mmCIF file of C-alpha atoms in Angstrom:
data_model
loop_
_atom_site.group_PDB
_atom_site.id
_atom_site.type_symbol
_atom_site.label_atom_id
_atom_site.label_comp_id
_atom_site.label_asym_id
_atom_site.label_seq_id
_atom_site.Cartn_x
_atom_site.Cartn_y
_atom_site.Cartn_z
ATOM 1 C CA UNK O 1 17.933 -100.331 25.397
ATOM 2 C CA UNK O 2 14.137 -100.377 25.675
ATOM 3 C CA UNK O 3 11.940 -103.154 24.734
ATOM 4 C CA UNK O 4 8.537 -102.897 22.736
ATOM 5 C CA UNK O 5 6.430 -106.214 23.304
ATOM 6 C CA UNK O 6 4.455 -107.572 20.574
ATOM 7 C CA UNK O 7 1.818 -109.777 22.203
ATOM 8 C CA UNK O 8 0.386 -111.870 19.743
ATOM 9 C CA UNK O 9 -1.973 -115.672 19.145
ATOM 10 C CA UNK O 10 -1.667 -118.424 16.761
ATOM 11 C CA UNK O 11 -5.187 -119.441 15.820
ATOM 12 C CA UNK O 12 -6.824 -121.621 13.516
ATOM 13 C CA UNK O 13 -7.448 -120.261 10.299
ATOM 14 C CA UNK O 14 -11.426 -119.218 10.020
ATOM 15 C CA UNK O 15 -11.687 -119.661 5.979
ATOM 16 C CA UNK O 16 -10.236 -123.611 6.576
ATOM 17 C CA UNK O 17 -12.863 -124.181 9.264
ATOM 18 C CA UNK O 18 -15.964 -126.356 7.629
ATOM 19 C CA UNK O 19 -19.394 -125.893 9.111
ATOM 20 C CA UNK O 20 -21.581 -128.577 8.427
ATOM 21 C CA UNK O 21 -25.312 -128.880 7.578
ATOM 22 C CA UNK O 22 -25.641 -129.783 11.388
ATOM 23 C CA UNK O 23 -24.177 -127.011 12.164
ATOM 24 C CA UNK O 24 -20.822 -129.082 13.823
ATOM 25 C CA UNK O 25 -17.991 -127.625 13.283
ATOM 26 C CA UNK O 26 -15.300 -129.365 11.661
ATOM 27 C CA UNK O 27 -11.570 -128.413 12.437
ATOM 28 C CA UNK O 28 -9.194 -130.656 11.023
ATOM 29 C CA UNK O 29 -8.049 -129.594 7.979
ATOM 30 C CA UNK O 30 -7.595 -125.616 9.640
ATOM 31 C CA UNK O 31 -3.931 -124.780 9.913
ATOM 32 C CA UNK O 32 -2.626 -122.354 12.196
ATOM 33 C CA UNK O 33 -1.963 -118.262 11.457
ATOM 34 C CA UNK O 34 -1.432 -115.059 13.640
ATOM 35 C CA UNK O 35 -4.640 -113.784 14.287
ATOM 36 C CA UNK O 36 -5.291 -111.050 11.852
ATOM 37 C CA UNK O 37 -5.688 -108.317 14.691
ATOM 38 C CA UNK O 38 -2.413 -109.075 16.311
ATOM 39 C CA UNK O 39 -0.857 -108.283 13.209
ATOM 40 C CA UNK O 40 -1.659 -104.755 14.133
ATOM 41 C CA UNK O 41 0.506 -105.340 17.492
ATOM 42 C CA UNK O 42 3.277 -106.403 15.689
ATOM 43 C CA UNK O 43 3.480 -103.774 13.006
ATOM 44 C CA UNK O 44 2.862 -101.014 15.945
ATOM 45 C CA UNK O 45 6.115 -102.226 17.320
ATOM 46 C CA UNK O 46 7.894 -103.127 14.027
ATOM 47 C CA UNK O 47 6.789 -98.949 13.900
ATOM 48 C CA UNK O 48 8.004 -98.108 16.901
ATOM 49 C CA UNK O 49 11.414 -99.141 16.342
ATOM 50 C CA UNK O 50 11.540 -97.427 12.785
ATOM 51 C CA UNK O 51 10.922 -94.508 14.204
ATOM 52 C CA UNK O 52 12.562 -94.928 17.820
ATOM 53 C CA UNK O 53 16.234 -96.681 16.739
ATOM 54 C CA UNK O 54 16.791 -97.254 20.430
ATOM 55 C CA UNK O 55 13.500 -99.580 20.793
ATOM 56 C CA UNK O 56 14.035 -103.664 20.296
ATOM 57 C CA UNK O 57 10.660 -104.763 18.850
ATOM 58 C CA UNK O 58 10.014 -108.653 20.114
ATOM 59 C CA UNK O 59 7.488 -111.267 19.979
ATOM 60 C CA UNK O 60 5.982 -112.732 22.779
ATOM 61 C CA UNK O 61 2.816 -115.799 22.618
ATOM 62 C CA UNK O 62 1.248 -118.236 24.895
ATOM 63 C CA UNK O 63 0.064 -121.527 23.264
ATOM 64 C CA UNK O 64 0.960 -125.164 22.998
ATOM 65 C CA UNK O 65 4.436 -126.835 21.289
ATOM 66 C CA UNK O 66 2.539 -126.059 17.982
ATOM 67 C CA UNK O 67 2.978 -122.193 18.497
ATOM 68 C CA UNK O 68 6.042 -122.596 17.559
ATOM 69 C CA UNK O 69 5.209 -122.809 14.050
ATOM 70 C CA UNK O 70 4.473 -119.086 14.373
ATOM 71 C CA UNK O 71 7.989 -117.722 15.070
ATOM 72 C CA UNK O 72 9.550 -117.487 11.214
ATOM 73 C CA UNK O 73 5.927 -115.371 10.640
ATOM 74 C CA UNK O 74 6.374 -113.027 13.402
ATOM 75 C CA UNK O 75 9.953 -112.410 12.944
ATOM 76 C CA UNK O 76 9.844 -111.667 9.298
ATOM 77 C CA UNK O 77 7.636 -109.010 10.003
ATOM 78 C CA UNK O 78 10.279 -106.745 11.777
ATOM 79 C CA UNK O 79 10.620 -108.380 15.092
ATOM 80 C CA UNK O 80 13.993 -108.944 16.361
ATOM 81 C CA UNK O 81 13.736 -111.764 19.205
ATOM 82 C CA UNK O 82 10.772 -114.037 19.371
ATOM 83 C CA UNK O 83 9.538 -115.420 23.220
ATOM 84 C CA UNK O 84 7.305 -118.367 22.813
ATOM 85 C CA UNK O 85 5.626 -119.901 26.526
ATOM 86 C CA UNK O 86 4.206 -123.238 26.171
ATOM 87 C CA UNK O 87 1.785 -125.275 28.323
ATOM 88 C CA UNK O 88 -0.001 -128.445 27.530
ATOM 89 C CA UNK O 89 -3.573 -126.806 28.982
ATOM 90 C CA UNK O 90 -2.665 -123.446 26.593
ATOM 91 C CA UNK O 91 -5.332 -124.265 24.008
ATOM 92 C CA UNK O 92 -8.157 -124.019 26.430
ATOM 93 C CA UNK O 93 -6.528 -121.543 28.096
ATOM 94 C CA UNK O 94 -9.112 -118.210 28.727
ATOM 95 C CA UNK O 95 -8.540 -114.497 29.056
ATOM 96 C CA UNK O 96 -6.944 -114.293 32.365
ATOM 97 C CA UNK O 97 -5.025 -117.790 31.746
ATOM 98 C CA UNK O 98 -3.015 -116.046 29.153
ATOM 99 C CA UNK O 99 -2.664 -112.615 30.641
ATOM 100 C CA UNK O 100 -0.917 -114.220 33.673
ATOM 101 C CA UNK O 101 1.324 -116.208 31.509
ATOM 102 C CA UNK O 102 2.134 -113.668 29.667
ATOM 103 C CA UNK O 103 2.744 -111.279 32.056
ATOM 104 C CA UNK O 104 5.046 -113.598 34.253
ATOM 105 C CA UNK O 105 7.256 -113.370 30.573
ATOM 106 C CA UNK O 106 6.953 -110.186 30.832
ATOM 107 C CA UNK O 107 8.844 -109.497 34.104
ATOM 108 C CA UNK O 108 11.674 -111.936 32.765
ATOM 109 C CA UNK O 109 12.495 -109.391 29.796
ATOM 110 C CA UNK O 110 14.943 -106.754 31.068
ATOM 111 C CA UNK O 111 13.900 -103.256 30.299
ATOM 112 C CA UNK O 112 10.311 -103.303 28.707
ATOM 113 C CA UNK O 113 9.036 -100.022 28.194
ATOM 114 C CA UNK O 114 5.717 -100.733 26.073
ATOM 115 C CA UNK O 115 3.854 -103.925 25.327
ATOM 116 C CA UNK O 116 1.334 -103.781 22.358
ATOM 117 C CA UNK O 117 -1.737 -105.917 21.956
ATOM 118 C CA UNK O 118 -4.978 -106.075 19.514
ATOM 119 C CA UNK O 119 -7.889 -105.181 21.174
ATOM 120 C CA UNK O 120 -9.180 -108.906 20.671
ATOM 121 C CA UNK O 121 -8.382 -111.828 19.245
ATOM 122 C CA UNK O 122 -9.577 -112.799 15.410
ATOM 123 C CA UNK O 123 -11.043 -116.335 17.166
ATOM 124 C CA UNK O 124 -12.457 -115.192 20.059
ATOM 125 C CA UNK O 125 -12.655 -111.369 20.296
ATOM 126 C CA UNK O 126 -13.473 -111.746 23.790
ATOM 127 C CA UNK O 127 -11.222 -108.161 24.590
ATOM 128 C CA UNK O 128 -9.840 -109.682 28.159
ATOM 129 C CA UNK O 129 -5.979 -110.110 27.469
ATOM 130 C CA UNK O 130 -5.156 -106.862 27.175
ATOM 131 C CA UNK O 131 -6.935 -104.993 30.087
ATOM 132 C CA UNK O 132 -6.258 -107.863 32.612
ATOM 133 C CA UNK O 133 -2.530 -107.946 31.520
ATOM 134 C CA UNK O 134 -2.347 -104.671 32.492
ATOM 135 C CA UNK O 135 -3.705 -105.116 35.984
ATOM 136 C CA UNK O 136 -1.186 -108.438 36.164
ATOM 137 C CA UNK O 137 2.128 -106.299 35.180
ATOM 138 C CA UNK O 138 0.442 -103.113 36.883
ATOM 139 C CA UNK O 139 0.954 -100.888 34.241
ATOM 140 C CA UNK O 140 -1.236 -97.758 32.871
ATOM 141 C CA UNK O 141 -3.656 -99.087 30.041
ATOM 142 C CA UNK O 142 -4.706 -97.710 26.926
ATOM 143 C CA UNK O 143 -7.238 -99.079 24.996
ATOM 144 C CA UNK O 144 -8.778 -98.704 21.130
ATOM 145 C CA UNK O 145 -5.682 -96.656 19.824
ATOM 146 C CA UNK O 146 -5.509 -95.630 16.482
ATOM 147 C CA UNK O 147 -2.085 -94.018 16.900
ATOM 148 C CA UNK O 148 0.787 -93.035 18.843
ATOM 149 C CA UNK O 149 4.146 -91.216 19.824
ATOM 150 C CA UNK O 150 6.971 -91.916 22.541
ATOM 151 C CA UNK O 151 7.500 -88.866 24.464
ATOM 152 C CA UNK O 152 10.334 -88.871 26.656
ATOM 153 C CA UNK O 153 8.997 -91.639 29.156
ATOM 154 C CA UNK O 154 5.673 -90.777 28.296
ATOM 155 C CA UNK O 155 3.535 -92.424 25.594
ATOM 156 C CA UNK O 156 0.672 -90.018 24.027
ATOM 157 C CA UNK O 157 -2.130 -92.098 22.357
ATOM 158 C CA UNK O 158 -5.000 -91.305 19.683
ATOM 159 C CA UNK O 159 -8.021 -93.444 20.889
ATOM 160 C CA UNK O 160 -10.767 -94.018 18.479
ATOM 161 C CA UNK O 161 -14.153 -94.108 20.882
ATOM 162 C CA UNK O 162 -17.760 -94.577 19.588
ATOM 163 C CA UNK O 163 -19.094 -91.271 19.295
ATOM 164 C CA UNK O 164 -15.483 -89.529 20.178
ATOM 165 C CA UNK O 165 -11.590 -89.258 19.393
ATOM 166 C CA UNK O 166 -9.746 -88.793 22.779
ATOM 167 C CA UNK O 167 -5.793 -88.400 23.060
ATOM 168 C CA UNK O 168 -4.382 -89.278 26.616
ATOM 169 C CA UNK O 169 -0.435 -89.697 28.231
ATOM 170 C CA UNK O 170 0.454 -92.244 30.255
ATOM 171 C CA UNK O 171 3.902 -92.726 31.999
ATOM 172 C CA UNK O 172 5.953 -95.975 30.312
ATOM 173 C CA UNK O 173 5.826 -98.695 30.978
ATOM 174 C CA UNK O 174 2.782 -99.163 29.473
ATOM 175 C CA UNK O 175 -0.098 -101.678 27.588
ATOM 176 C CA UNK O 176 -0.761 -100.092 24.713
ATOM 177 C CA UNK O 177 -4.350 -102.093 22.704
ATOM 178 C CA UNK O 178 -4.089 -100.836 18.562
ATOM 179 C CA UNK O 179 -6.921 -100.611 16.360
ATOM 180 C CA UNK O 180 -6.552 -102.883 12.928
ATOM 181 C CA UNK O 181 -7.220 -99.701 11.042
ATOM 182 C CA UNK O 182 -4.342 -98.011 12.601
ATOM 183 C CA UNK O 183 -1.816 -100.366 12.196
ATOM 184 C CA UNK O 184 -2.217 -101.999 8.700
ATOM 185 C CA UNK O 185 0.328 -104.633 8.603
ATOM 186 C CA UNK O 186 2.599 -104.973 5.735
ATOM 187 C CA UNK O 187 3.277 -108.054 3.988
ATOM 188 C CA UNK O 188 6.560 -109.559 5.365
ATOM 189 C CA UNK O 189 9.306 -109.494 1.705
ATOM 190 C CA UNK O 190 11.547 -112.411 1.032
ATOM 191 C CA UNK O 191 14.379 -111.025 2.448
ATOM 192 C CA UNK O 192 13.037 -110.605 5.740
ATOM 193 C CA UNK O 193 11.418 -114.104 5.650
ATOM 194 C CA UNK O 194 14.548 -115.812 5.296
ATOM 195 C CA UNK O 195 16.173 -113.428 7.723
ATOM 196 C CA UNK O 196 13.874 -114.596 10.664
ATOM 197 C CA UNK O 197 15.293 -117.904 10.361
ATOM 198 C CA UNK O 198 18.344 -116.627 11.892
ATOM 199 C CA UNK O 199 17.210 -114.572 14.707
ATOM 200 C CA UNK O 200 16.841 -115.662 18.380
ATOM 201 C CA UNK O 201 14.171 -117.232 19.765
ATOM 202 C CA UNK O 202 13.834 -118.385 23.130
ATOM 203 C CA UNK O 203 11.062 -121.143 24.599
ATOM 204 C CA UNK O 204 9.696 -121.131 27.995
ATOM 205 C CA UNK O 205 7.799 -123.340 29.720
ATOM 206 C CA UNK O 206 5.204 -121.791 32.079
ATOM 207 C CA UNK O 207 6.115 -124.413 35.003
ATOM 208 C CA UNK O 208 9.419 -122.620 34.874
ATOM 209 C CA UNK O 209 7.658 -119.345 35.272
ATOM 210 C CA UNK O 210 6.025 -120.344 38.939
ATOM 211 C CA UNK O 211 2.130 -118.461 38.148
ATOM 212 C CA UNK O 212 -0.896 -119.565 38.178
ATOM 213 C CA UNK O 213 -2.409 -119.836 34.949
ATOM 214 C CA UNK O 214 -5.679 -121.209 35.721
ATOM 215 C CA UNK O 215 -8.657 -120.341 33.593
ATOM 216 C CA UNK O 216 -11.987 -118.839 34.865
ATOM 217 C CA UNK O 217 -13.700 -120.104 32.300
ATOM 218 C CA UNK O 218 -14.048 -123.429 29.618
ATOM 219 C CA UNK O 219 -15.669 -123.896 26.740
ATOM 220 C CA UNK O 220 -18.109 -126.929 26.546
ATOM 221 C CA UNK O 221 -19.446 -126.819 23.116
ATOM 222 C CA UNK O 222 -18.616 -125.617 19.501
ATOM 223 C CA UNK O 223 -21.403 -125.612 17.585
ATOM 224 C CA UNK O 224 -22.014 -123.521 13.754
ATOM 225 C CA UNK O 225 -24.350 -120.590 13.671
ATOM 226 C CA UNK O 226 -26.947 -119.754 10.999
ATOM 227 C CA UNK O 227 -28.686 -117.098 10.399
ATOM 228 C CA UNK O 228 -32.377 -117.472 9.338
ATOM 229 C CA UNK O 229 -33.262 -114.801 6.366
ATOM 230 C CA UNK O 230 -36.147 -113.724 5.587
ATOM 231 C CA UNK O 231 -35.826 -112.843 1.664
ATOM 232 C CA UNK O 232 -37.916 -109.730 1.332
ATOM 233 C CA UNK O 233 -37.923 -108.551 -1.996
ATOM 234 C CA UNK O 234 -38.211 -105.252 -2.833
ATOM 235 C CA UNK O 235 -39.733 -104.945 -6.507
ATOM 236 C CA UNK O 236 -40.488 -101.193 -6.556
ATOM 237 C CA UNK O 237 -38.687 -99.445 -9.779
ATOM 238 C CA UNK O 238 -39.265 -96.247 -8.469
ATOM 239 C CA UNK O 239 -35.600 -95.774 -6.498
ATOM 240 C CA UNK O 240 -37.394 -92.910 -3.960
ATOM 241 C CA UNK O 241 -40.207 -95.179 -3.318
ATOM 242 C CA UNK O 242 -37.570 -98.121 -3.228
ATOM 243 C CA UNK O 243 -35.743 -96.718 -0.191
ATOM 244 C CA UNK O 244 -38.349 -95.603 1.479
ATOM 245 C CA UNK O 245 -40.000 -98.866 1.603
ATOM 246 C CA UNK O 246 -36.630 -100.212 2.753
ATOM 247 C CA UNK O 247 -36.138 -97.931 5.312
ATOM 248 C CA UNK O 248 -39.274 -98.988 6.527
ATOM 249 C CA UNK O 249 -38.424 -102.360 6.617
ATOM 250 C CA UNK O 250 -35.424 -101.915 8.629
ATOM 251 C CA UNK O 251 -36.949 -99.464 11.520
ATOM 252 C CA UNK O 252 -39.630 -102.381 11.654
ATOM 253 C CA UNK O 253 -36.608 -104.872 12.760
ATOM 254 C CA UNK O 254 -34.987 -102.296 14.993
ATOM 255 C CA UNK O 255 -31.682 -101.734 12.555
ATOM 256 C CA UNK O 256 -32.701 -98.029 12.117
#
C-alpha cells in the first residue's frame, strides 16, 4: 500500500509573540501550532487518500520532545500514523538540518510514493526544506503546486508561477511543495479529534537514524522590526484627482 508523507513544523504561534518598544522580542507566553502553510501539506495528503483509497496519508516532523504536542493536531486532520524525530539541537536546527533528518525518516517508511511539503514555513519562510529534501531522498521535485492527480506511477501537477500556470509529470516517488491557496485546510470535527488519540504514533530519535544533521547556518539575534511611515494625507475630494495624486505618490517610492 503506498504512503503519502505529510511533512510538517510545530512553531511558535506569531499572534502570542510580544514585540516590545525596544523592539526585543518576547517569546514566553507563545505556545506551539502547525505552521499555517503545512496545513496545506497535510490536507493535500488527507486529499490524496480520499480520492486514492489505496494511499496511507502520515505525518512526519523534526523538532524537540515538545513536538510531540503536535501529534493529536495532525492526526485529527485525516492522517493515519504520525512519525515524530526528536533531537535536543532541533530548535536551531536550519534548512538542510531538517531536510536530512527528515529524509533519513523517510527511507525507514516502507513504500512511500509521494511526500508533500508547504513551500515555506509560517516562521521562517526561508523555502529550503523542500527542494533540499528532494536532492537528500533523490527524488523528482515539484514546486508552487496549486493542484494535482496520481496517474498510474506518475504524478501530474498544476504549478502556479509568477507571470505563468505550468502543468508538468514526474515519475513517483516524488516531493510534491502545495500552495496555501490550493490546499485550504479544513477544520479538524470532534470526532476526528478524539479519534487521533487512538492512532499510532511512533518517536525516533535522530541518533538512531545515523545522519548528519548539522546546520549551515545559526541565528545570532532576534530582534522586532518597525516600519517607519510617513503619513501622507491625501485631502483632495475630487476622487479622479485623488488617485491620480496617489498614483503619483507611489511611482515616486518605486511601488508602481
Amino acid at each position: 500500500m503506498p504512503i503519502a508523507v505529510a511533512c510538517y513544523k510545530w512553531v511558535l504561534d506569531e499572534d502570542e509573540i510580544r514585540i516590545g518598544n525596544d523592539l526585543s522580542v518576547d517569546l514566553e507566553k507563545a505556545h506551539g501550532k502547525i505552521s499555517l502553510f503545512d496545513r496545506s501539506a497535510i490536507e493535500a495528503a488527507t486529499r490524496l487518500a480520499e480520492s486514492h483509497a489505496e494511499f496511507t496519508p502520515v505525518a512526519l516532523t523534526y523538532g524537540t520532545d515538545d513536538t510531540e504536542k503536535s501529534l493529536k493536531d495532525a492526526l485529527s486532520r485525516g492522517l493515519e500514523v504520525g512519525y515524530w524525530v526528536t533531537s535536543p539541537d532541533a530548535a536551531e536546527s536550519d534548512g538542510r538540518a531538517t531536510a536530512k533528518a527528515l529524509a533519513a525518516a523517510i527511507a525507514r517508511i516502507d513504500d512511500v510514493a509521494l511526500v508533500f511539503c508547504a513551500e515555506g514555513a509560517s516562521d521562517t519562510y526561508a523555502r529550503q526544506v523542500g527542494p533540499r529534501l528532494g536532492v537528500e531522498l533523490g527524488w523528482p521535485l515539484v514546486t508552487s503546486v496549486l493542484s494535482f492527480e496520481v496517474d498510474g506511477d506518475s504524478v501530474v501537477a498544476t504549478r502556479k508561477l509568477e507571470d505563468t500556470v505550468q502543468t508538468v509529470r514526474v515519475k513517483c516517488p516524488a516531493v510534491i511543495c502545495v500552495l496555501q491557496e490550493g490546499f485550504e485546510p479544513r477544520a479538524a470535527g470532534l470526532k476526528a479529534i478524539m479519534a487521533a488519540n487512538k492512532k499510532p504514533k511512533e518517536h525516533i530519535e535522530l541518533a538512531d537514524l545515523g545522519v548528519d544533521a548539522a546546520g549551515l547556518s545559526k541565528r545570532v539575534a532576534l530582534k522586532g522590526f518597525s516600519m517607519e511611515r510617513k503619513h501622507i494625507v491625501i485631502a483632495e475630494e475630487d476622487v479622479g484627482l485623488a488617485a491620480r495624486e496617489l498614483a503619483g505618490a507611489l511611482r515616486k517610492e518605486g511601488v508602481l
